[in-house]
Coordinates of C-alpha atoms in Angstrom, one line a residue:
X1215 CA -0.1 -0.1 0.0
X1216 CA 2.7 2.6 0.8
X1217 CA 4.4 1.9 -2.7
X1218 CA 0.9 2.6 -4.3
X1219 CA 0.5 5.8 -2.4
X1220 CA 3.8 7.1 -3.6
X1221 CA 3.1 6.2 -7.3
X1222 CA -0.2 7.8 -6.8
X1223 CA 1.3 11.1 -5.6
X1224 CA 4.2 11.1 -8.0
X1225 CA 2.3 10.7 -11.0
X1226 CA 0.4 13.6 -10.2
X1227 CA 3.4 15.8 -9.8
X1228 CA 5.3 14.8 -13.1
X1229 CA 5.9 17.6 -15.5
X1230 CA 5.1 17.5 -19.3
X1231 CA 8.7 16.8 -20.3
X1232 CA 9.2 14.1 -17.9
X1233 CA 5.8 12.2 -19.2
X1234 CA 7.1 12.4 -22.8
X1235 CA 10.6 11.1 -21.6
X1236 CA 10.7 7.2 -21.6
X1237 CA 12.9 7.5 -18.4
X1238 CA 16.5 5.9 -17.8
X1239 CA 17.9 2.5 -16.8
X1240 CA 21.3 2.0 -15.6
X1241 CA 22.8 -1.1 -13.6
X1242 CA 25.9 -2.7 -12.5
X1243 CA 26.9 -6.4 -12.7
X1244 CA 29.6 -8.1 -10.6
X1245 CA 30.6 -11.7 -10.0
X1246 CA 34.0 -13.0 -8.1
X1247 CA 34.4 -16.7 -8.0
X1248 CA 37.5 -18.5 -7.2
X1249 CA 38.7 -22.1 -7.5
X1250 CA 40.2 -23.6 -4.3
X1251 CA 42.9 -26.0 -3.8
X1252 CA 44.1 -27.4 -0.4
X1253 CA 47.4 -26.1 0.8
X1254 CA 48.5 -27.6 4.1
X1255 CA 51.6 -25.6 4.5
X1256 CA 49.6 -22.3 4.8
X1257 CA 46.7 -24.0 6.3
X1258 CA 44.3 -23.4 3.3
X1259 CA 41.4 -25.8 3.8
X1260 CA 39.8 -28.3 1.5
X1261 CA 36.9 -26.6 -0.3
X1262 CA 34.5 -29.7 -1.4
X1263 CA 32.7 -27.2 -4.1
X1264 CA 36.1 -26.5 -5.3
X1265 CA 34.5 -23.2 -7.0
X1266 CA 32.9 -20.5 -4.7
X1267 CA 31.1 -17.4 -5.9
X1268 CA 29.7 -14.2 -5.0
X1269 CA 27.6 -12.1 -7.4
X1270 CA 25.2 -9.5 -7.8
X1271 CA 23.3 -7.3 -10.3
X1272 CA 21.4 -4.1 -9.5
X1273 CA 19.2 -2.3 -11.9
X1274 CA 17.8 1.5 -11.4
X1275 CA 15.1 3.1 -13.5
X1276 CA 14.6 6.8 -13.2
X1277 CA 11.6 8.7 -14.5
X1278 CA 11.1 12.3 -13.9
X1279 CA 11.0 12.4 -10.0
X1280 CA 10.7 8.7 -9.6
X1281 CA 13.5 6.2 -8.9
X1282 CA 13.2 2.7 -8.6
X1283 CA 15.6 -0.4 -8.2
X1284 CA 16.2 -3.7 -7.6
X1285 CA 19.4 -5.9 -6.5
X1286 CA 19.7 -9.8 -7.0
X1287 CA 22.5 -11.3 -5.2
X1288 CA 23.8 -14.9 -5.5
X1289 CA 26.4 -16.9 -3.2
X1290 CA 26.8 -20.4 -4.5
X1291 CA 28.7 -20.9 -2.1
X1292 CA 29.8 -17.8 -0.5
X1293 CA 33.7 -17.1 -0.7
X1294 CA 35.8 -18.2 2.1
X1295 CA 35.7 -15.9 5.0
X1296 CA 32.1 -14.5 4.1
X1297 CA 29.4 -15.6 6.6
X1298 CA 28.1 -19.0 5.3
X1299 CA 24.4 -17.7 6.3
X1300 CA 24.7 -15.8 3.1
X1301 CA 24.5 -19.2 1.1
X1302 CA 21.8 -19.0 -1.6
X1303 CA 20.2 -16.7 -4.2
X1304 CA 17.5 -14.0 -3.9
X1305 CA 16.3 -10.6 -4.2
X1306 CA 18.0 -8.6 -1.6
X1307 CA 16.8 -5.0 -2.2
X1308 CA 14.1 -3.3 -4.1
X1309 CA 12.9 0.3 -3.5
X1310 CA 11.1 3.2 -5.0
X1311 CA 11.7 6.8 -4.4
X1312 CA 9.7 9.9 -5.4
X1313 CA 11.5 13.2 -5.1
X1314 CA 10.5 16.9 -5.5
X1315 CA 11.9 20.2 -4.4
X1316 CA 11.2 19.8 -0.7
X1317 CA 10.4 16.1 -0.1
X1318 CA 12.1 12.7 -1.0
X1319 CA 10.0 9.5 0.1
X1320 CA 11.3 5.8 -0.1
X1321 CA 9.6 2.8 0.4
X1322 CA 11.6 -0.5 0.4
X1323 CA 15.1 -1.2 1.2
X1324 CA 17.3 2.1 1.4
X1325 CA 20.6 3.4 3.2
X1326 CA 20.9 6.4 5.3
X1327 CA 23.2 8.3 7.8
X1328 CA 22.6 10.6 10.7
X1329 CA 25.5 13.0 11.2
X1330 CA 28.8 11.1 11.2
X1331 CA 26.9 7.8 12.2
X1332 CA 27.5 7.7 15.9
X1333 CA 23.9 6.4 16.4
X1334 CA 22.8 5.5 12.7
X1335 CA 24.2 4.4 9.5
X1336 CA 23.4 2.0 7.0
X1337 CA 25.4 1.1 4.2
X1338 CA 26.7 -1.7 1.7
X1339 CA 30.2 -2.8 1.8
X1340 CA 30.3 -6.1 -0.2
X1341 CA 34.0 -6.7 0.2
X1342 CA 33.3 -7.1 3.8
X1343 CA 30.1 -9.0 3.4
X1344 CA 28.2 -6.2 5.3
X1345 CA 24.6 -4.8 4.3
X1346 CA 22.6 -3.6 7.0
X1347 CA 20.0 -1.9 4.8
X1348 CA 16.7 -1.0 6.3
X1349 CA 13.5 -2.2 4.9
X1350 CA 10.5 0.2 5.4
X1351 CA 10.1 3.8 5.1
X1352 CA 12.1 6.9 4.7
X1353 CA 11.4 10.6 4.3
X1354 CA 13.6 13.5 3.7
X1355 CA 11.9 16.9 4.2
X1356 CA 13.4 20.5 3.4
X1357 CA 10.8 23.0 4.6
X1358 CA 13.3 26.0 3.8
X1359 CA 16.5 26.1 2.7
X1360 CA 19.2 25.1 5.1
X1361 CA 16.8 22.8 7.1
X1362 CA 16.5 19.0 6.4
X1363 CA 14.4 16.6 8.5
X1364 CA 14.8 13.0 8.1
X1365 CA 12.9 10.0 9.5
X1366 CA 13.2 6.2 9.2
X1367 CA 11.4 3.2 10.2
X1368 CA 11.9 -0.5 9.3
X1369 CA 13.6 -3.7 9.9
X1370 CA 17.3 -4.3 9.2
X1371 CA 18.6 -6.8 6.4
X1372 CA 20.1 -10.1 8.0
X1373 CA 21.4 -12.2 5.0
X1374 CA 18.4 -13.3 3.0
X1375 CA 15.9 -12.2 5.7
X1376 CA 15.4 -9.3 8.2
X1377 CA 15.8 -8.8 11.8
X1378 CA 12.8 -9.2 14.4
X1379 CA 13.0 -5.9 16.0
X1380 CA 11.9 -2.6 14.6
X1381 CA 14.4 0.4 14.3
X1382 CA 13.0 4.0 14.0
X1383 CA 14.9 7.4 13.8
X1384 CA 14.5 11.0 13.1
X1385 CA 17.4 13.4 12.4
X1386 CA 17.3 17.4 12.1
X1387 CA 20.1 19.4 10.2
X1388 CA 20.3 23.2 10.3
X1389 CA 22.8 25.2 8.3
X1390 CA 22.2 28.7 9.9
X1391 CA 23.9 30.7 7.3
X1392 CA 21.1 29.3 4.7
X1393 CA 18.3 29.4 7.0
X1394 CA 18.9 32.7 8.7
X1395 CA 18.9 35.5 6.2
X1396 CA 21.1 38.0 8.5
X1397 CA 23.6 35.2 8.8
X1398 CA 24.0 34.4 5.0
X1399 CA 27.1 36.7 4.2
X1400 CA 28.9 36.0 7.4
X1401 CA 32.2 34.4 7.2
X1402 CA 31.6 31.9 10.1
X1403 CA 29.6 29.0 8.8
X1404 CA 27.5 27.1 11.6
X1405 CA 25.8 23.7 11.2
X1406 CA 23.8 22.1 14.0
X1407 CA 22.5 18.7 14.1
X1408 CA 20.7 16.1 16.4
X1409 CA 19.5 12.6 16.1
X1410 CA 17.2 10.2 18.1
X1411 CA 17.1 6.5 17.1
X1412 CA 15.4 3.7 19.1
X1413 CA 14.9 -0.1 18.6
X1414 CA 12.3 -2.1 19.8
X1415 CA 13.1 -6.0 20.4
X1416 CA 10.8 -8.2 22.7
X1417 CA 12.5 -9.5 26.0
X1418 CA 12.9 -13.0 25.0
X1419 CA 15.1 -14.0 28.2
X1420 CA 13.0 -14.9 31.2
X1421 CA 16.2 -15.1 33.4
X1422 CA 16.8 -11.4 32.7
X1423 CA 14.8 -8.0 32.8
X1424 CA 15.8 -6.7 29.5
X1425 CA 14.5 -3.1 28.0
X1426 CA 12.3 -3.6 24.9
X1427 CA 12.9 -0.3 23.9
X1428 CA 16.3 1.0 23.6
X1429 CA 17.0 4.8 22.7
X1430 CA 20.2 6.7 21.5
X1431 CA 20.5 10.2 20.7
X1432 CA 23.2 12.5 19.3
X1433 CA 24.2 16.2 18.8
X1434 CA 26.6 17.8 16.4
X1435 CA 27.9 21.1 15.6
X1436 CA 30.3 22.2 12.5
X1437 CA 32.1 25.4 12.3
X1438 CA 33.9 26.8 9.3
X1439 CA 36.1 29.9 9.1
X1440 CA 37.9 30.9 6.3
X1441 CA 40.6 27.7 6.0
X1442 CA 39.8 26.5 9.6
X1443 CA 36.8 23.8 10.0
X1444 CA 35.6 22.1 13.1
X1445 CA 33.2 19.4 13.8
X1446 CA 32.2 17.3 16.8
X1447 CA 29.4 14.8 17.5
X1448 CA 28.3 13.5 20.8
X1449 CA 26.4 10.5 21.4
X1450 CA 24.5 8.7 24.1
X1451 CA 22.8 5.4 24.4
X1452 CA 20.6 4.3 27.5
X1453 CA 21.3 0.7 29.0
X1454 CA 21.4 -2.0 26.4
X1455 CA 22.2 -5.3 27.5
X1456 CA 23.6 -7.4 24.4
X1457 CA 26.0 -10.4 23.8
X1458 CA 29.1 -8.5 23.2
X1459 CA 28.8 -6.6 26.4
X1460 CA 27.9 -9.9 28.3
X1461 CA 24.4 -8.6 29.1
X1462 CA 25.5 -5.8 31.4
X1463 CA 23.5 -2.5 32.0
X1464 CA 25.9 0.0 31.3
X1465 CA 24.8 3.3 29.3
X1466 CA 27.0 4.0 26.3
X1467 CA 28.5 7.0 25.0
X1468 CA 30.8 8.2 22.1
X1469 CA 32.6 11.5 21.1
X1470 CA 34.2 12.3 17.5
X1471 CA 35.9 15.5 16.9
X1472 CA 37.8 16.6 13.8
X1473 CA 39.6 19.8 13.0
X1474 CA 41.2 21.0 9.8
X1475 CA 43.2 23.8 8.3
X1476 CA 43.7 23.9 4.6
X1477 CA 45.4 26.4 2.1
X1478 CA 47.0 25.8 -1.0
X1479 CA 49.9 23.6 -0.5
X1480 CA 49.1 22.8 3.3
X1481 CA 46.7 20.6 4.9
X1482 CA 46.3 19.7 8.7
X1483 CA 43.9 17.5 10.2
X1484 CA 43.5 16.7 14.0
X1485 CA 40.9 13.9 15.1
X1486 CA 40.0 12.5 18.4
X1487 CA 37.4 10.0 19.5
X1488 CA 36.2 8.3 22.7
X1489 CA 33.8 5.2 22.7
X1490 CA 32.3 3.4 25.7
X1491 CA 29.8 0.7 25.4
X1492 CA 28.4 1.8 21.8
X1493 CA 27.5 -1.5 20.2
X1494 CA 24.3 -0.9 19.0
X1495 CA 22.5 -3.5 17.3
X1496 CA 19.1 -4.4 16.5
X1497 CA 19.2 -8.1 17.7
X1498 CA 20.9 -8.3 21.3
X1499 CA 22.1 -12.0 20.4
X1500 CA 24.4 -11.3 17.6
X1501 CA 28.1 -10.3 17.0
X1502 CA 30.5 -9.5 14.2
X1503 CA 29.1 -7.3 11.5
X1504 CA 25.6 -8.4 11.6
X1505 CA 22.5 -5.9 12.5
X1506 CA 25.0 -2.9 13.4
X1507 CA 22.7 0.1 13.6
X1508 CA 25.7 2.6 14.0
X1509 CA 29.1 3.2 12.8
X1510 CA 31.9 4.5 14.9
X1511 CA 34.5 6.3 12.4
X1512 CA 38.1 5.3 12.8
X1513 CA 40.9 7.9 13.4
X1514 CA 43.8 5.9 11.8
X1515 CA 44.9 6.0 8.1
X1516 CA 43.2 3.5 5.7
X1517 CA 46.4 1.5 4.6
X1518 CA 46.9 0.4 1.2
X1519 CA 50.3 -1.0 0.6
X1520 CA 50.4 -4.9 0.8
X1521 CA 52.6 -5.3 4.2
X1522 CA 50.9 -2.3 5.9
X1523 CA 47.7 -4.6 5.8
X1524 CA 49.4 -7.2 7.8
X1525 CA 48.2 -5.3 11.0
X1526 CA 45.0 -3.3 10.4
X1527 CA 43.0 -1.7 13.2
X1528 CA 39.5 -2.9 14.1
X1529 CA 37.3 -0.6 15.9
X1530 CA 36.6 -1.6 19.5
X1531 CA 32.9 -0.6 20.2
X1532 CA 32.9 -1.4 23.9
X1533 CA 35.6 1.0 24.6
X1534 CA 38.6 2.8 23.0
X1535 CA 40.0 6.3 23.2
X1536 CA 42.2 7.8 20.5
X1537 CA 43.3 10.5 18.1
X1538 CA 45.4 11.3 15.2
X1539 CA 47.3 14.0 13.6
X1540 CA 48.1 14.5 9.9
X1541 CA 50.1 17.0 8.0
X1542 CA 50.3 17.3 4.2
X1543 CA 52.7 20.1 2.7
X1544 CA 53.7 20.5 -0.8
X1545 CA 57.2 22.2 -1.6
X1546 CA 56.6 24.3 -4.5
X1547 CA 58.4 23.4 -7.9
X1548 CA 61.7 25.4 -8.6
X1549 CA 62.7 25.5 -4.9
X1550 CA 65.5 23.5 -3.1
X1551 CA 63.2 21.0 -1.6
X1552 CA 60.8 21.1 -4.5
X1553 CA 63.0 20.4 -7.3
X1554 CA 61.9 20.6 -10.7
X1555 CA 58.4 19.3 -10.2
X1556 CA 57.7 19.8 -6.7
X1557 CA 57.6 17.6 -3.6
X1558 CA 54.8 16.5 -1.3
X1559 CA 55.3 15.3 2.2
X1560 CA 53.0 13.7 4.4
X1561 CA 53.2 12.9 8.3
X1562 CA 50.6 11.1 10.2
X1563 CA 50.5 9.9 13.8
X1564 CA 47.6 8.0 15.3
X1565 CA 47.1 6.2 18.7
X1566 CA 44.1 4.0 20.1
X1567 CA 44.2 2.9 23.8
X1568 CA 41.6 1.3 26.2
X1569 CA 39.4 3.5 28.2
X1570 CA 39.9 3.4 31.9
X1571 CA 37.4 1.0 33.7
X1572 CA 36.3 0.7 37.3
X1573 CA 34.9 -2.7 37.9
X1574 CA 31.1 -2.7 39.5
X1575 CA 29.0 -5.5 40.0
X1576 CA 28.1 -8.1 37.5
X1577 CA 25.0 -5.9 36.4
X1578 CA 26.6 -2.7 35.5
X1579 CA 30.0 -3.9 34.5
X1580 CA 32.1 -0.7 35.0
X1581 CA 32.5 2.8 35.2
X1582 CA 34.8 5.3 33.7
X1583 CA 35.9 8.6 33.9
X1584 CA 35.5 10.6 30.5
X1585 CA 38.7 11.6 30.0
X1586 CA 40.7 8.9 31.6
X1587 CA 43.0 6.7 29.1
X1588 CA 43.5 3.2 30.2
X1589 CA 46.8 1.5 30.5
X1590 CA 46.4 -0.8 27.3
X1591 CA 47.5 0.6 24.0
X1592 CA 45.4 -1.0 21.6
X1593 CA 47.0 0.5 18.2
X1594 CA 49.7 3.1 17.2
X1595 CA 50.9 4.3 13.8
X1596 CA 53.5 6.8 12.9
X1597 CA 53.8 7.4 8.9
X1598 CA 56.2 9.4 6.8
X1599 CA 55.6 9.7 3.0
X1600 CA 57.4 11.3 0.4
X1601 CA 55.9 11.8 -3.0
X1602 CA 58.5 13.1 -5.7
X1603 CA 58.1 13.5 -9.5
X1604 CA 61.6 13.4 -10.8
X1605 CA 61.1 13.9 -14.3
X1606 CA 58.1 14.2 -17.0
X1607 CA 58.2 10.3 -17.1
X1608 CA 59.0 9.0 -13.4
X1609 CA 58.0 9.5 -10.0
X1610 CA 58.3 7.8 -6.9
X1611 CA 56.8 7.4 -3.2
X1612 CA 59.0 6.6 -0.3
X1613 CA 57.0 5.7 2.9
X1614 CA 58.1 4.6 6.3
X1615 CA 55.5 3.0 8.9
X1616 CA 55.9 2.2 12.5
X1617 CA 53.0 0.2 14.2
X1618 CA 52.0 -1.1 17.5
X1619 CA 49.2 -3.8 17.3
X1620 CA 47.6 -5.5 20.2
X1621 CA 47.1 -8.7 18.5
X1622 CA 45.2 -10.4 21.5
X1623 CA 42.6 -7.5 21.5
X1624 CA 42.1 -6.9 18.0
X1625 CA 42.1 -10.5 16.6
X1626 CA 40.8 -12.1 19.7
X1627 CA 44.2 -14.4 19.9
X1628 CA 45.3 -15.5 23.3
X1629 CA 49.0 -15.5 24.0
X1630 CA 51.2 -13.1 22.1
X1631 CA 49.7 -9.8 23.0
X1632 CA 51.6 -6.7 21.1
X1633 CA 53.4 -6.5 17.8
X1634 CA 55.9 -3.8 17.0
X1635 CA 56.7 -3.5 13.5
X1636 CA 58.9 -1.1 11.1
X1637 CA 57.7 -0.9 7.4
X1638 CA 59.6 0.7 4.5
X1639 CA 58.3 1.1 1.1
X1640 CA 59.8 2.2 -2.3
X1641 CA 57.1 3.0 -4.9
X1642 CA 58.4 3.9 -8.3
X1643 CA 56.4 4.6 -11.7
X1644 CA 58.0 5.1 -15.1
X1645 CA 56.0 6.2 -18.1
X1646 CA 57.1 4.6 -21.0
X1647 CA 54.9 6.3 -23.5
X1648 CA 51.8 8.3 -23.2
X1649 CA 49.6 5.0 -22.7
X1650 CA 52.0 2.7 -21.2
X1651 CA 53.6 2.6 -17.7
X1652 CA 55.4 0.4 -15.5
X1653 CA 55.3 0.1 -11.7
X1654 CA 57.9 -1.3 -9.1
X1655 CA 56.9 -1.6 -5.4
X1656 CA 59.4 -3.1 -2.9
X1657 CA 58.4 -3.4 0.9
X1658 CA 60.3 -4.7 3.9
X1659 CA 58.6 -5.2 7.3
X1660 CA 60.5 -5.6 10.4
X1661 CA 59.3 -7.2 13.5
X1662 CA 60.8 -9.4 16.2
X1663 CA 57.2 -10.8 17.3
X1664 CA 54.6 -12.6 15.6
X1665 CA 55.9 -14.3 12.3
X1666 CA 58.9 -12.1 12.1
X1667 CA 60.1 -10.4 9.0
X1668 CA 58.3 -10.0 5.5
X1669 CA 59.5 -8.5 2.2
X1670 CA 57.4 -7.9 -0.9
X1671 CA 58.2 -7.3 -4.6
X1672 CA 55.9 -6.1 -7.1
X1673 CA 56.1 -5.4 -10.7
X1674 CA 52.9 -3.8 -12.5
X1675 CA 52.5 -3.0 -16.2
X1676 CA 49.7 -1.0 -17.5
X1677 CA 48.7 -0.4 -21.3
X1678 CA 45.9 2.2 -21.1
X1679 CA 43.0 2.0 -21.6
X1680 CA 42.6 -1.6 -21.8
X1681 CA 45.4 -3.9 -20.2
X1682 CA 47.3 -4.2 -16.7
X1683 CA 49.5 -7.0 -15.8
X1684 CA 50.8 -7.6 -12.0
X1685 CA 53.0 -9.9 -10.4
X1686 CA 54.2 -9.8 -6.8
X1687 CA 55.4 -12.0 -4.1
X1688 CA 55.2 -11.8 -0.3
X1689 CA 58.0 -13.8 1.7
X1690 CA 57.8 -14.5 5.5
X1691 CA 61.7 -15.0 5.5
X1692 CA 62.1 -14.1 9.0
X1693 CA 59.7 -16.7 10.6
X1694 CA 61.4 -18.2 13.5
X1695 CA 60.4 -21.8 12.3
X1696 CA 62.2 -22.2 9.0
X1697 CA 59.6 -24.7 7.8
X1698 CA 57.3 -21.9 7.6
X1699 CA 59.2 -19.1 5.6
X1700 CA 56.4 -19.1 2.8
X1701 CA 56.2 -17.3 -0.3
X1702 CA 52.9 -15.9 -1.2
X1703 CA 53.0 -15.5 -5.0
X1704 CA 50.2 -13.6 -6.9
X1705 CA 49.9 -13.0 -10.7
X1706 CA 46.9 -11.1 -12.3
X1707 CA 45.6 -9.9 -15.8
X1708 CA 42.9 -7.3 -16.1
X1709 CA 41.2 -6.1 -19.1
X1710 CA 39.0 -3.0 -19.3
X1711 CA 36.9 -1.9 -22.0
X1712 CA 34.6 1.1 -21.0
X1713 CA 32.5 0.2 -18.1
X1714 CA 33.6 -3.6 -18.1
X1715 CA 36.4 -5.1 -16.4
X1716 CA 37.5 -8.7 -16.7
X1717 CA 40.2 -9.8 -14.1
X1718 CA 41.9 -13.3 -13.6
X1719 CA 44.5 -14.1 -11.0
X1720 CA 46.3 -16.9 -9.3
X1721 CA 47.3 -16.2 -5.9
X1722 CA 48.5 -17.9 -2.7
X1723 CA 46.5 -15.5 0.0
X1724 CA 47.8 -15.1 3.4
X1725 CA 45.4 -15.4 6.4
X1726 CA 44.5 -12.1 8.1
X1727 CA 41.8 -9.1 8.6
X1728 CA 40.3 -7.1 5.8
X1729 CA 39.4 -3.8 7.2
X1730 CA 37.5 -0.8 5.7
X1731 CA 37.0 2.1 8.1
X1732 CA 38.0 0.1 11.1
X1733 CA 35.2 -2.5 10.1
X1734 CA 36.8 -5.9 9.5
X1735 CA 36.2 -9.6 8.4
X1736 CA 38.6 -12.4 8.7
X1737 CA 39.9 -13.7 5.5
X1738 CA 41.3 -17.4 5.9
X1739 CA 44.4 -18.5 3.8
X1740 CA 43.6 -19.7 0.3
X1741 CA 45.5 -20.9 -2.8
X1742 CA 43.8 -21.0 -6.0
X1743 CA 42.6 -19.2 -9.2
X1744 CA 40.1 -16.1 -9.2
X1745 CA 38.0 -14.8 -11.6
X1746 CA 36.3 -11.2 -11.4
X1747 CA 33.9 -9.8 -14.0
X1748 CA 32.0 -6.8 -13.5
X1749 CA 30.2 -4.2 -15.7
X1750 CA 28.6 -0.8 -15.5
X1751 CA 25.9 0.1 -17.9

């Protein structure tokens, strides 16, 4: 019925030009398959099916103010590292949206975010196997310029079904300089916002008295004056006994701040956050990446170099406190440090520690002073990166990364607690012709803990716009056990034609965490052939 009402309202609003238009179709297709072979040395398991596959196709149709879309997904069976509950096929996303100058309404599946996401963010990240979309209704209303009000209600996706709980939320955002006339020409730009989100889940545990309605609220502010910008958001959640906090009745809170200064050739960013008991889910019994209502932004960098991903940081929603500082500076061309083409230097530091906790009874768990840092350091990184173009045909990036990594806390592995590592990278690109280039990447990671030292070498050849070829090898030459000093080879070929890409590779994949923005999934070791096909149309 809601869909029919939206269609009826929308059809009366379509202008003459839209009625005459046939509308527009767009879509995206992607399939990722892998042939697995057992490799006892790296503990790559036997896969009975031999070939596993993840794939999806999405279609979107736009007609005037109407947009409708569907997505079909297939996991036969899901790739290793993805939750086996994804096994099967099905229509996992369908929606219709009507938009005019002041109102946008959606029925079906949708993604939305309030502020920085501390109390509400739904999104799709297929590489992580994460989709916490809502199935229900969403409305976005802009009564006057500078004021936006959002409302959502629905149930979250849980693989091929939905959670039993109901999530409801409202958010208001005011850009004062746009909404208030006498502030329109002021240099200081001010934004204010507030959110409230609640979940309803029936109390299904007779041994406990569980709150059936759990609410979380957040307030935010953003200020911008010239080259300086500051934003902050604070969130509070009432007591929410769930599996991850062992069904204790602590309240939760989170604070995220960001300060930036930018001008030509210089950028400075300072970020900080504190989190306590902010694991907010629409089902109290689940863990991992299932049914997350909120998102807690990371303060550390998203690492891209291969050996830097050995020790990625996973956000700890039950308690962490950290900050980061990053500076970019571009030395101008024709100067002593800039040289002929200029030089860019980036310096970054980030640290995340536990919060201070004072134990209470089993029901309340703990109390914590807001600004008190705990004794345990979860993660720390220091990065120096220099990017230099040395001629019209060549440039290089030299990078150094120092990391402290609590393997026990982040990966849940008992025993070795902390890994300290040093990583050096030399990344060199040479342009052979206007369409052909070759890239060399050499990395070395030194550590006395975990599995010892690693070295990685990569060669990549690009023939734009169609072809790229890559070969690399990661070698754990410093492993204390000489019988476990394995090579992890990878060779790949990619072909691109317009919006279509076909990639094939043979790889020996080391086990580890794959993280995007502090949210991670475990990827087991594997050995075999992979095929990826994607097309945008």
